[in-house]
mmCIF file of C-alpha atoms in Angstrom:
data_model
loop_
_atom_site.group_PDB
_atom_site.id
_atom_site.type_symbol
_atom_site.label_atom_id
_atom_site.label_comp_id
_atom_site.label_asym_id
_atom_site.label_seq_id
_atom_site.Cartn_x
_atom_site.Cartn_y
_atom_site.Cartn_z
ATOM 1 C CA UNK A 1 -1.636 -19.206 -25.909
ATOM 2 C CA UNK A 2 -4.866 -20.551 -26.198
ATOM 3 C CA UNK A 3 -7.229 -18.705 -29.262
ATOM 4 C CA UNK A 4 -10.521 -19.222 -29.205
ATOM 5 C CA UNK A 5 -13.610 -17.473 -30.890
ATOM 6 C CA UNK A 6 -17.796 -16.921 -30.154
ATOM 7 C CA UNK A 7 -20.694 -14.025 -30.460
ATOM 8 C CA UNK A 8 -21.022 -11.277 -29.117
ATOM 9 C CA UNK A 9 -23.318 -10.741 -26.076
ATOM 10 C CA UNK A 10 -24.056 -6.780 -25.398
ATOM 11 C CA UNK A 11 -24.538 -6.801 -22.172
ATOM 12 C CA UNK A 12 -21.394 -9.166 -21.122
ATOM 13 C CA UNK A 13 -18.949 -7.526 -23.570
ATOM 14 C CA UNK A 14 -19.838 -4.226 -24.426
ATOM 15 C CA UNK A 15 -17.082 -2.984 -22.253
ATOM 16 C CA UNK A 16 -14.412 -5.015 -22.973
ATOM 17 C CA UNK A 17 -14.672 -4.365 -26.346
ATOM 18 C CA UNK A 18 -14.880 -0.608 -25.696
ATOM 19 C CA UNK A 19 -11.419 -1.048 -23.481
ATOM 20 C CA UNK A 20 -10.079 -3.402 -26.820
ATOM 21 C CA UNK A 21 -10.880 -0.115 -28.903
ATOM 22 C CA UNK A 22 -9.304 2.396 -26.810
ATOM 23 C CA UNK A 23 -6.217 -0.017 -26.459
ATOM 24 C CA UNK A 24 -5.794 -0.271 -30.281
ATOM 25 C CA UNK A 25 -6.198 3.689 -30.292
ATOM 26 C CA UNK A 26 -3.177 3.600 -27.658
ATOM 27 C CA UNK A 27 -1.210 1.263 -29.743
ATOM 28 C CA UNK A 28 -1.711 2.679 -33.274
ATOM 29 C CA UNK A 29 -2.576 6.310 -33.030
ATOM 30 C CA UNK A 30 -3.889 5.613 -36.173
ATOM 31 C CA UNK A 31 -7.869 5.399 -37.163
ATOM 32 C CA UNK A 32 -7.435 2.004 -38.872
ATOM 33 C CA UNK A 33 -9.631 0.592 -36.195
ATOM 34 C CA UNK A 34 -13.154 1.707 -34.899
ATOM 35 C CA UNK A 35 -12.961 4.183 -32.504
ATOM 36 C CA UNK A 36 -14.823 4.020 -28.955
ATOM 37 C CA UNK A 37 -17.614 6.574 -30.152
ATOM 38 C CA UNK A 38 -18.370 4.072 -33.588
ATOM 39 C CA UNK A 39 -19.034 1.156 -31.440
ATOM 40 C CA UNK A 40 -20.943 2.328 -28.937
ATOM 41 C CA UNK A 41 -23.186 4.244 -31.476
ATOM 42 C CA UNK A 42 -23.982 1.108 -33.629
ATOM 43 C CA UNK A 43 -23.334 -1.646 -31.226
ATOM 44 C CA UNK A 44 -26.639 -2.674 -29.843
ATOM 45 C CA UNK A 45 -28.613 -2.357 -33.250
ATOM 46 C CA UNK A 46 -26.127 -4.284 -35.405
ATOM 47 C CA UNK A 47 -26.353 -7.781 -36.986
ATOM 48 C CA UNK A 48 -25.942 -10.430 -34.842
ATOM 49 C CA UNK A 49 -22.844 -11.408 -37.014
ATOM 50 C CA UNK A 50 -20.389 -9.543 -34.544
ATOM 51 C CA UNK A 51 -17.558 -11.931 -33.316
ATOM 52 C CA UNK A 52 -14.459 -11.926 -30.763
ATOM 53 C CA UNK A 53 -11.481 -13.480 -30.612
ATOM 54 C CA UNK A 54 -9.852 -14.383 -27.133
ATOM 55 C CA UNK A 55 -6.207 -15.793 -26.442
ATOM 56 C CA UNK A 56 -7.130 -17.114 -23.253
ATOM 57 C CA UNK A 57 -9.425 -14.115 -21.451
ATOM 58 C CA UNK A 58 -7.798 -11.347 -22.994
ATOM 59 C CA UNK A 59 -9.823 -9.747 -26.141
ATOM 60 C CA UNK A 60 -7.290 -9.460 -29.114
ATOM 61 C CA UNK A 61 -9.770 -9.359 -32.526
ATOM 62 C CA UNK A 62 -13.034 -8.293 -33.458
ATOM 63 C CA UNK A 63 -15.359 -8.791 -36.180
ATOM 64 C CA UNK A 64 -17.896 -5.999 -36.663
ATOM 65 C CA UNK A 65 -21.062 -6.599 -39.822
ATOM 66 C CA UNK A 66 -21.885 -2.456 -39.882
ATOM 67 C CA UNK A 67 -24.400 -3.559 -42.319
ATOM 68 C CA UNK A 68 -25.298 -6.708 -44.131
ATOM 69 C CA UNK A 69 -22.244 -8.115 -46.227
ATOM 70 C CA UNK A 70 -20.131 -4.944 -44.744
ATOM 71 C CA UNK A 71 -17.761 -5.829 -42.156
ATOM 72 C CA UNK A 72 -14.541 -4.548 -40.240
ATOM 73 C CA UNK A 73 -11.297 -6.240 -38.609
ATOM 74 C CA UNK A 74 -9.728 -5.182 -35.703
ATOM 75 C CA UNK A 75 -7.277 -6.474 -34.269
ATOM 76 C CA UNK A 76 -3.921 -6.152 -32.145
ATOM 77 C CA UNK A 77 -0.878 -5.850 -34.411
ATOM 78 C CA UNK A 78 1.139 -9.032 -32.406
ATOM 79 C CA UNK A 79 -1.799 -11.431 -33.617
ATOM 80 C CA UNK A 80 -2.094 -10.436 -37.136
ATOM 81 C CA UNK A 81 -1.186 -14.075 -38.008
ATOM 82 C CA UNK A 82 -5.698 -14.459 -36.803
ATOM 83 C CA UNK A 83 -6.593 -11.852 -40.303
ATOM 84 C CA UNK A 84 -7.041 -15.231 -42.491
ATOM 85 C CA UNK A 85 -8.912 -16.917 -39.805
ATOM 86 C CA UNK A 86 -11.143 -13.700 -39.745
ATOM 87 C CA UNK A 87 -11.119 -13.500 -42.869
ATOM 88 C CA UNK A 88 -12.768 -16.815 -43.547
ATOM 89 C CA UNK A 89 -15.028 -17.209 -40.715
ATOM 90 C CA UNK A 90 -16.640 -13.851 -42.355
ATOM 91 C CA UNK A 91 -17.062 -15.545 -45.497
ATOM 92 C CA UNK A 92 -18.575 -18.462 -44.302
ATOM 93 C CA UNK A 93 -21.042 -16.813 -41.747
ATOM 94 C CA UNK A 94 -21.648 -14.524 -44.584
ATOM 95 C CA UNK A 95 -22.563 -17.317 -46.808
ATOM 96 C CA UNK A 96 -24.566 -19.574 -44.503
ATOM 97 C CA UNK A 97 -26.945 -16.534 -44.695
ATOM 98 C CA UNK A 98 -26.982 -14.418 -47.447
ATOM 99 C CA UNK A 99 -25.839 -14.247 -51.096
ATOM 100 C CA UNK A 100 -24.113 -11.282 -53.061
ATOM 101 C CA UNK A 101 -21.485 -8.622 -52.958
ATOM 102 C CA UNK A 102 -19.106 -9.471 -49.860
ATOM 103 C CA UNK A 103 -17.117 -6.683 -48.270
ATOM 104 C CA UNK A 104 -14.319 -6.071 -46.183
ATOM 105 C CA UNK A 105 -13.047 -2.383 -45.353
ATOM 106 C CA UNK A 106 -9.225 -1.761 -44.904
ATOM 107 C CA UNK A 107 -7.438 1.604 -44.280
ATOM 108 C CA UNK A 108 -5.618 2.343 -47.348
ATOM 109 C CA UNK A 109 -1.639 0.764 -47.567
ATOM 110 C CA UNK A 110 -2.503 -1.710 -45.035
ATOM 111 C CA UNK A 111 -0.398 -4.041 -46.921
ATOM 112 C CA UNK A 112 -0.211 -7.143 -44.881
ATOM 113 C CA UNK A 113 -3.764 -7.694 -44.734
ATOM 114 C CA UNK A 114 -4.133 -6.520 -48.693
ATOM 115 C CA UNK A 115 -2.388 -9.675 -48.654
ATOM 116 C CA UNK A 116 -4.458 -11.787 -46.930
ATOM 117 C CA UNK A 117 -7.559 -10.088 -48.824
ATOM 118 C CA UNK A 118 -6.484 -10.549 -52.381
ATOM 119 C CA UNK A 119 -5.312 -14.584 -51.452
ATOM 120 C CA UNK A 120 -9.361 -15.121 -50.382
ATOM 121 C CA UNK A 121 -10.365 -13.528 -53.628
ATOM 122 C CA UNK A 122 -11.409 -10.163 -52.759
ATOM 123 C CA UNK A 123 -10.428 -6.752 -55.303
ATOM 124 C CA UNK A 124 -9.976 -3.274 -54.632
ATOM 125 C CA UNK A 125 -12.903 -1.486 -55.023
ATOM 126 C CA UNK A 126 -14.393 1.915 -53.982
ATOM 127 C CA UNK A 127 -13.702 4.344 -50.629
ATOM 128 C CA UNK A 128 -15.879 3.231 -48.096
ATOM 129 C CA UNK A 129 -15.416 5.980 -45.599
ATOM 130 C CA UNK A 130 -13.635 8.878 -45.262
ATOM 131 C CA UNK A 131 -11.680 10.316 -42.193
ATOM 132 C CA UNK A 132 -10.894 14.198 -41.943
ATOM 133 C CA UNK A 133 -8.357 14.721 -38.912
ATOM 134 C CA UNK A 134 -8.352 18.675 -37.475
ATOM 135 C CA UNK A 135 -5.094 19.505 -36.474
ATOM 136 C CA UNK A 136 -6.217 20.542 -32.206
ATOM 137 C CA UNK A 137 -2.999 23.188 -32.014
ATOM 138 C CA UNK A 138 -4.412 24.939 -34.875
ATOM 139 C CA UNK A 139 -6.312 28.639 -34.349
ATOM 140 C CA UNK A 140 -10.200 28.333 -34.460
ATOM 141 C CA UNK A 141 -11.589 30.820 -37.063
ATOM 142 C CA UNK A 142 -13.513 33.814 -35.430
ATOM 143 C CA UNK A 143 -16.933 32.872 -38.356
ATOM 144 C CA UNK A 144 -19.656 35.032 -37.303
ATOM 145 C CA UNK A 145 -23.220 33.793 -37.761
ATOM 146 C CA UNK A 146 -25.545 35.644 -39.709
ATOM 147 C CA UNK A 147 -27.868 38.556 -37.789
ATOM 148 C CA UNK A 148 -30.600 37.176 -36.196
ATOM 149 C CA UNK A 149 -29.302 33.666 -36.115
ATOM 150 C CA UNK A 150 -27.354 32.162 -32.894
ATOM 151 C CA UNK A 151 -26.214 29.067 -31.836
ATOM 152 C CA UNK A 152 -27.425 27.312 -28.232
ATOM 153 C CA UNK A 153 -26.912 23.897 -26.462
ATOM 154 C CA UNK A 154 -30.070 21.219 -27.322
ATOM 155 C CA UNK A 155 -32.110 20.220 -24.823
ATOM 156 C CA UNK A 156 -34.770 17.012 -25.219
ATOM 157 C CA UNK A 157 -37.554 19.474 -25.850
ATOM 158 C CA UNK A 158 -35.605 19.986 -29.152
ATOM 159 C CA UNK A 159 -35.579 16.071 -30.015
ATOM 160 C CA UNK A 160 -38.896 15.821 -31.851
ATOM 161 C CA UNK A 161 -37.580 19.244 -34.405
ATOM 162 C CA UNK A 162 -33.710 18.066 -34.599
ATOM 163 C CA UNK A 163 -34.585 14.498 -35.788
ATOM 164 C CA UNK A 164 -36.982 15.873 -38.301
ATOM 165 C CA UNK A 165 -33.358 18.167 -39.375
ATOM 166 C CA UNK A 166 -31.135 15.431 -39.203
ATOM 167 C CA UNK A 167 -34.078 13.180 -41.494
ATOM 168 C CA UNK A 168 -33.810 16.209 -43.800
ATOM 169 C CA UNK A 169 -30.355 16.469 -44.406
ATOM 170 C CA UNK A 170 -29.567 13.264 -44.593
ATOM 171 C CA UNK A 171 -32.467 11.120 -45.964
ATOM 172 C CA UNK A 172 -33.494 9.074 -43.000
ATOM 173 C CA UNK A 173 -36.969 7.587 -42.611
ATOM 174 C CA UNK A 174 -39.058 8.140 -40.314
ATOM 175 C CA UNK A 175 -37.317 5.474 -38.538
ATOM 176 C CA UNK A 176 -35.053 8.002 -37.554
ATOM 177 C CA UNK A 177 -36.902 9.782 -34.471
ATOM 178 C CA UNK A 178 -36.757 11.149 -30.687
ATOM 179 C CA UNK A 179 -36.234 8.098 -29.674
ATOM 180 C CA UNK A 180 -32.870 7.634 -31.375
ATOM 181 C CA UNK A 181 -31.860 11.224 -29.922
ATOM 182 C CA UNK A 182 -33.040 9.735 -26.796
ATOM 183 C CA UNK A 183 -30.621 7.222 -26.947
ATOM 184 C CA UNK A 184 -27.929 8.546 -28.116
ATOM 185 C CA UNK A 185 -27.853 11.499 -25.202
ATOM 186 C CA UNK A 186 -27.528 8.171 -22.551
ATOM 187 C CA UNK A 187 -23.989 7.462 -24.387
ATOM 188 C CA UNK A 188 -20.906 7.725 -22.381
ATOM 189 C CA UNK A 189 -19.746 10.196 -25.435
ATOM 190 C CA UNK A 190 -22.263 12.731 -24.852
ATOM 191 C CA UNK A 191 -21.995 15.767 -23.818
ATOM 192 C CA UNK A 192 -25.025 18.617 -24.026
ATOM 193 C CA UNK A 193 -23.081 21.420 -24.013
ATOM 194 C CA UNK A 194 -21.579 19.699 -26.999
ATOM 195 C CA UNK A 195 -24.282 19.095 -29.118
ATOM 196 C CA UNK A 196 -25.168 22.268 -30.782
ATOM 197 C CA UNK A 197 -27.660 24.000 -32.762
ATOM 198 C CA UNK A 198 -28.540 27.105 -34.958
ATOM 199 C CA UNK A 199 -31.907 28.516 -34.456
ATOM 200 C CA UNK A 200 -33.776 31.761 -36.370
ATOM 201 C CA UNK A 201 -35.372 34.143 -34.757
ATOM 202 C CA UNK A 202 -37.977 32.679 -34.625
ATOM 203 C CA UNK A 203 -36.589 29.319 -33.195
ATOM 204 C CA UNK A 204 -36.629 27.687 -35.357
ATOM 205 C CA UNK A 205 -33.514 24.838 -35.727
ATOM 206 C CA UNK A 206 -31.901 25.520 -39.049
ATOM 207 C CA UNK A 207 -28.273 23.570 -38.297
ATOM 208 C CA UNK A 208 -27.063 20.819 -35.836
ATOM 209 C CA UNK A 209 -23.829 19.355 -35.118
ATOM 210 C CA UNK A 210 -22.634 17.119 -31.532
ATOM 211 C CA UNK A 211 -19.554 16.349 -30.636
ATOM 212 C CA UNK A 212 -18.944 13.158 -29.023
ATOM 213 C CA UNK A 213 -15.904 12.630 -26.987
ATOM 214 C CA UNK A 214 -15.172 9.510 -25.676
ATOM 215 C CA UNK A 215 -14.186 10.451 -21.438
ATOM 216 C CA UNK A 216 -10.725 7.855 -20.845
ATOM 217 C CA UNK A 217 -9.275 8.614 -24.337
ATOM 218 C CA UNK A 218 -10.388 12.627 -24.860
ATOM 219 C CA UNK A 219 -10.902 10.770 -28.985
ATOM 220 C CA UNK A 220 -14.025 13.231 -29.966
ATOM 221 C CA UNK A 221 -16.108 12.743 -33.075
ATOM 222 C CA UNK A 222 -17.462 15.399 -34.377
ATOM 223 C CA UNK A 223 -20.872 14.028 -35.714
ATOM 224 C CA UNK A 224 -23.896 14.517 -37.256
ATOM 225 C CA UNK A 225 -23.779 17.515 -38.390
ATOM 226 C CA UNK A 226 -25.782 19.966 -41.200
ATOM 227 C CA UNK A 227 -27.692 22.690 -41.739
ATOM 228 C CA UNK A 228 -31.191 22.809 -43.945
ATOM 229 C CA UNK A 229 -30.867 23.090 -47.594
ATOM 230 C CA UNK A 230 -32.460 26.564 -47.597
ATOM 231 C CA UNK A 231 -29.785 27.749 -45.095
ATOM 232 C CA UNK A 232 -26.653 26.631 -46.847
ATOM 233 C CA UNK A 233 -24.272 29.040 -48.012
ATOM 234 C CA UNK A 234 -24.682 32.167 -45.686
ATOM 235 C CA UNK A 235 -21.327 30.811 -43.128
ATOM 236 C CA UNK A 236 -23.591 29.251 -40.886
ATOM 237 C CA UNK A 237 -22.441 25.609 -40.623
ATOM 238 C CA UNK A 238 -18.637 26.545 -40.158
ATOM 239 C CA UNK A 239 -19.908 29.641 -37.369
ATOM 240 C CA UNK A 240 -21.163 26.547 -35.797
ATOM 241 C CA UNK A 241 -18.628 24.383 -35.575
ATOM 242 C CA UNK A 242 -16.169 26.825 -34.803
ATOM 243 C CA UNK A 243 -18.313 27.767 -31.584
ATOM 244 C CA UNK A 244 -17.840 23.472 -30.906
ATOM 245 C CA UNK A 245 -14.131 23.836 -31.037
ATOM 246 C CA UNK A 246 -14.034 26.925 -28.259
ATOM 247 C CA UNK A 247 -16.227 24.500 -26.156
ATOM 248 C CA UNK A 248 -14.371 21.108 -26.438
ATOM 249 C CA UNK A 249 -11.505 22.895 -25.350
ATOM 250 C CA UNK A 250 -12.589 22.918 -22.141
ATOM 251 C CA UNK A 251 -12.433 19.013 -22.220
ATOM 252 C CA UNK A 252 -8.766 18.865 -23.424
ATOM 253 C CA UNK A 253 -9.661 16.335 -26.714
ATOM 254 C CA UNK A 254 -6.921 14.202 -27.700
ATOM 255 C CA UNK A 255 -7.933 14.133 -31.371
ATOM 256 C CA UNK A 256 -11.033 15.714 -33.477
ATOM 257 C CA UNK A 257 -12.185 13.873 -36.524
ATOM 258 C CA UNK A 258 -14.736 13.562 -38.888
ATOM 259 C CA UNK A 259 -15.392 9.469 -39.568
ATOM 260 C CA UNK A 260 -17.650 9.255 -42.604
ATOM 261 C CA UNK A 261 -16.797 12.959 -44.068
ATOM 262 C CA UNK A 262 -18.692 13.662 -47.009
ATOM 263 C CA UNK A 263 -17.055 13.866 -50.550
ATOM 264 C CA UNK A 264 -18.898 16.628 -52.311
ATOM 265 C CA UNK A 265 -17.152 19.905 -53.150
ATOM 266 C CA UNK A 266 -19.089 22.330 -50.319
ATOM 267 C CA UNK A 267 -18.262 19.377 -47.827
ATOM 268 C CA UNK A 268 -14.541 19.478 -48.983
ATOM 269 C CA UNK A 269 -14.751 23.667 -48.913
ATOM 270 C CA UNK A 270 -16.399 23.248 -45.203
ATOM 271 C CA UNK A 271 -13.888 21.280 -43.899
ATOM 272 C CA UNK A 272 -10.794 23.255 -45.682
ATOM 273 C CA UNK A 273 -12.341 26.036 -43.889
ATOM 274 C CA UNK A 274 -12.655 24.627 -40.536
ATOM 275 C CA UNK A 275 -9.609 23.419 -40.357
ATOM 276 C CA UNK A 276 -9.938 19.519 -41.106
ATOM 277 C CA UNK A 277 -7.213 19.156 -43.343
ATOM 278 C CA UNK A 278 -5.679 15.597 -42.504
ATOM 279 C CA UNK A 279 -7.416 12.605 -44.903
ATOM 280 C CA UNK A 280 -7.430 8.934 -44.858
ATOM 281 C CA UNK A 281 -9.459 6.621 -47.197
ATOM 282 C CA UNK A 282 -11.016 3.639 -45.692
ATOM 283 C CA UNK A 283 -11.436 1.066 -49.379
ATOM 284 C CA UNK A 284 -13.982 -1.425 -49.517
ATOM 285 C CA UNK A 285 -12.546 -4.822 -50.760
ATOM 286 C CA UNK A 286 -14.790 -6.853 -52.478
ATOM 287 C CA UNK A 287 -16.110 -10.631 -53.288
ATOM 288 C CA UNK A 288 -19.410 -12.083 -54.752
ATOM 289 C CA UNK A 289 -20.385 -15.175 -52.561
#
């Protein structure tokens, strides 16, 4: 066994880490790791801070820095003995470069690398991210949309209106544009018949959600998805989704979850509703450097 470390390089490793994900998936069945769809959706705009660990040729860790100072482990249960070597190389990358609030996120009663965490200083601090798990056996409620409302597949003529939706709902910049939408339909996860709007009678988009599903492990996302402010609260958001569910059963999913579910109490009621009973908390563990 020979370990050794170095950056990643997008276009050399992109799919063996996408292979390392969907192994971990295999071995686990748990959402403890990233799951394909995550990666491949923040991969190629992410710090530079993202690092591998080999033994010999084969992939068996992964450092990801979602965000400056924010960073997730993965890693293959037999070579948990690397989590304090990961551990510490994040610190010190972290502090060759920046200065403040360090942070690791870890699943909830991962106990072994609590360990680890609480040895190099870190505490217990807030949930990160939340996951919301929708039992696929379970009946899909018949929600009717509103008269004069219905829901159709996008198409990129729509990319221009749904990024100025998905801006709204969510508070992007302008940053946030086509070209992301763009992007994001060249994905091995997509699917247009799975990403899904709302539109008035008029045409107007007034609610968006896509479904990714990752082809080799059937793992689908369901994400982003909202509806305009002045549209809430008239059953159109769970109509919506519920229309998503009779589709992606045509493409026999493995699981559905949400990975960064909301926490407010019509999020909570939206997901009761639709069936996405199942919750994990991802905590943030934390360390001023």
């Amino acid at each position: 066994m020979t370990i050794s470390s170095r950056a990643y390089i997008d276009s050399l490793d992109h799919n063996t880490v996408m292979d390392f994900l969907r192994e971990l998936y295999a071995e686990t069945g748990g959402l403890e790791n990233w799951l394909p769809t995550r990666f491949e959706n923040n991969s190629r705009s992410m710090d530079p801070g993202i690092r591998l660990w080999f033994d010999d040729d084969t992939l068996v860790g992964l450092v990801v820095p979602e965000s400056t100072l924010l960073y997730y482990v993965m890693l293959h249960s037999e070579y948990i003995l690397l989590y304090p070597e990961m551990v510490a190389w994040i610190e010190t990358y972290s502090r060759s470069t920046w200065k403040g609030m360090l942070t690791i996120v870890e699943m909830e009663g991962t106990i072994d690398r609590e360990k680890v965490l609480r040895e190099y200083g870190f505490a217990k601090g807030r949930v990160s991210d939340i996951f919301r798990i929708r039992d696929l056996s379970s009946q899909i409620p018949d929600f009717k949309l509103p008269e004069g409302y219905r829901v159709r597949s996008v198409t990129p003529d729509d990319f221009d209106e749904l990024a100025s939706c998905i801006r709204q709902v969510f508070g992007h910049g302008e940053w946030f544009n086509r070209d992301i939408l763009v992007e994001n339909a060249s994905a091995s996860y997509y699917h247009s018949d799975l990403d899904l709007v709302v539109v008035d009678k008029a045409g107007k988009i007034v609610s968006f959600c896509t479904f990714r599903l990752d082809p080799p492990t059937g793992l689908t996302e369901l994400e982003p998805m909202g509806t305009l402010s002045e549209y809430r609260n008239m059953g159109i958001g769970r109509a919506l989704i519920c229309e998503g569910f009779r589709r992606l059963k045509g493409y026999n999913p493995s699981m559905l979850f949400i990975g960064e579910a909301a926490n407010t109490p019509s999020a909570n009621r939206l997901y009761e509703l639709t069936g996405f009973t199942e919750q994990y908390d991802m905590l943030r563990w934390v360390k001023t450097i």
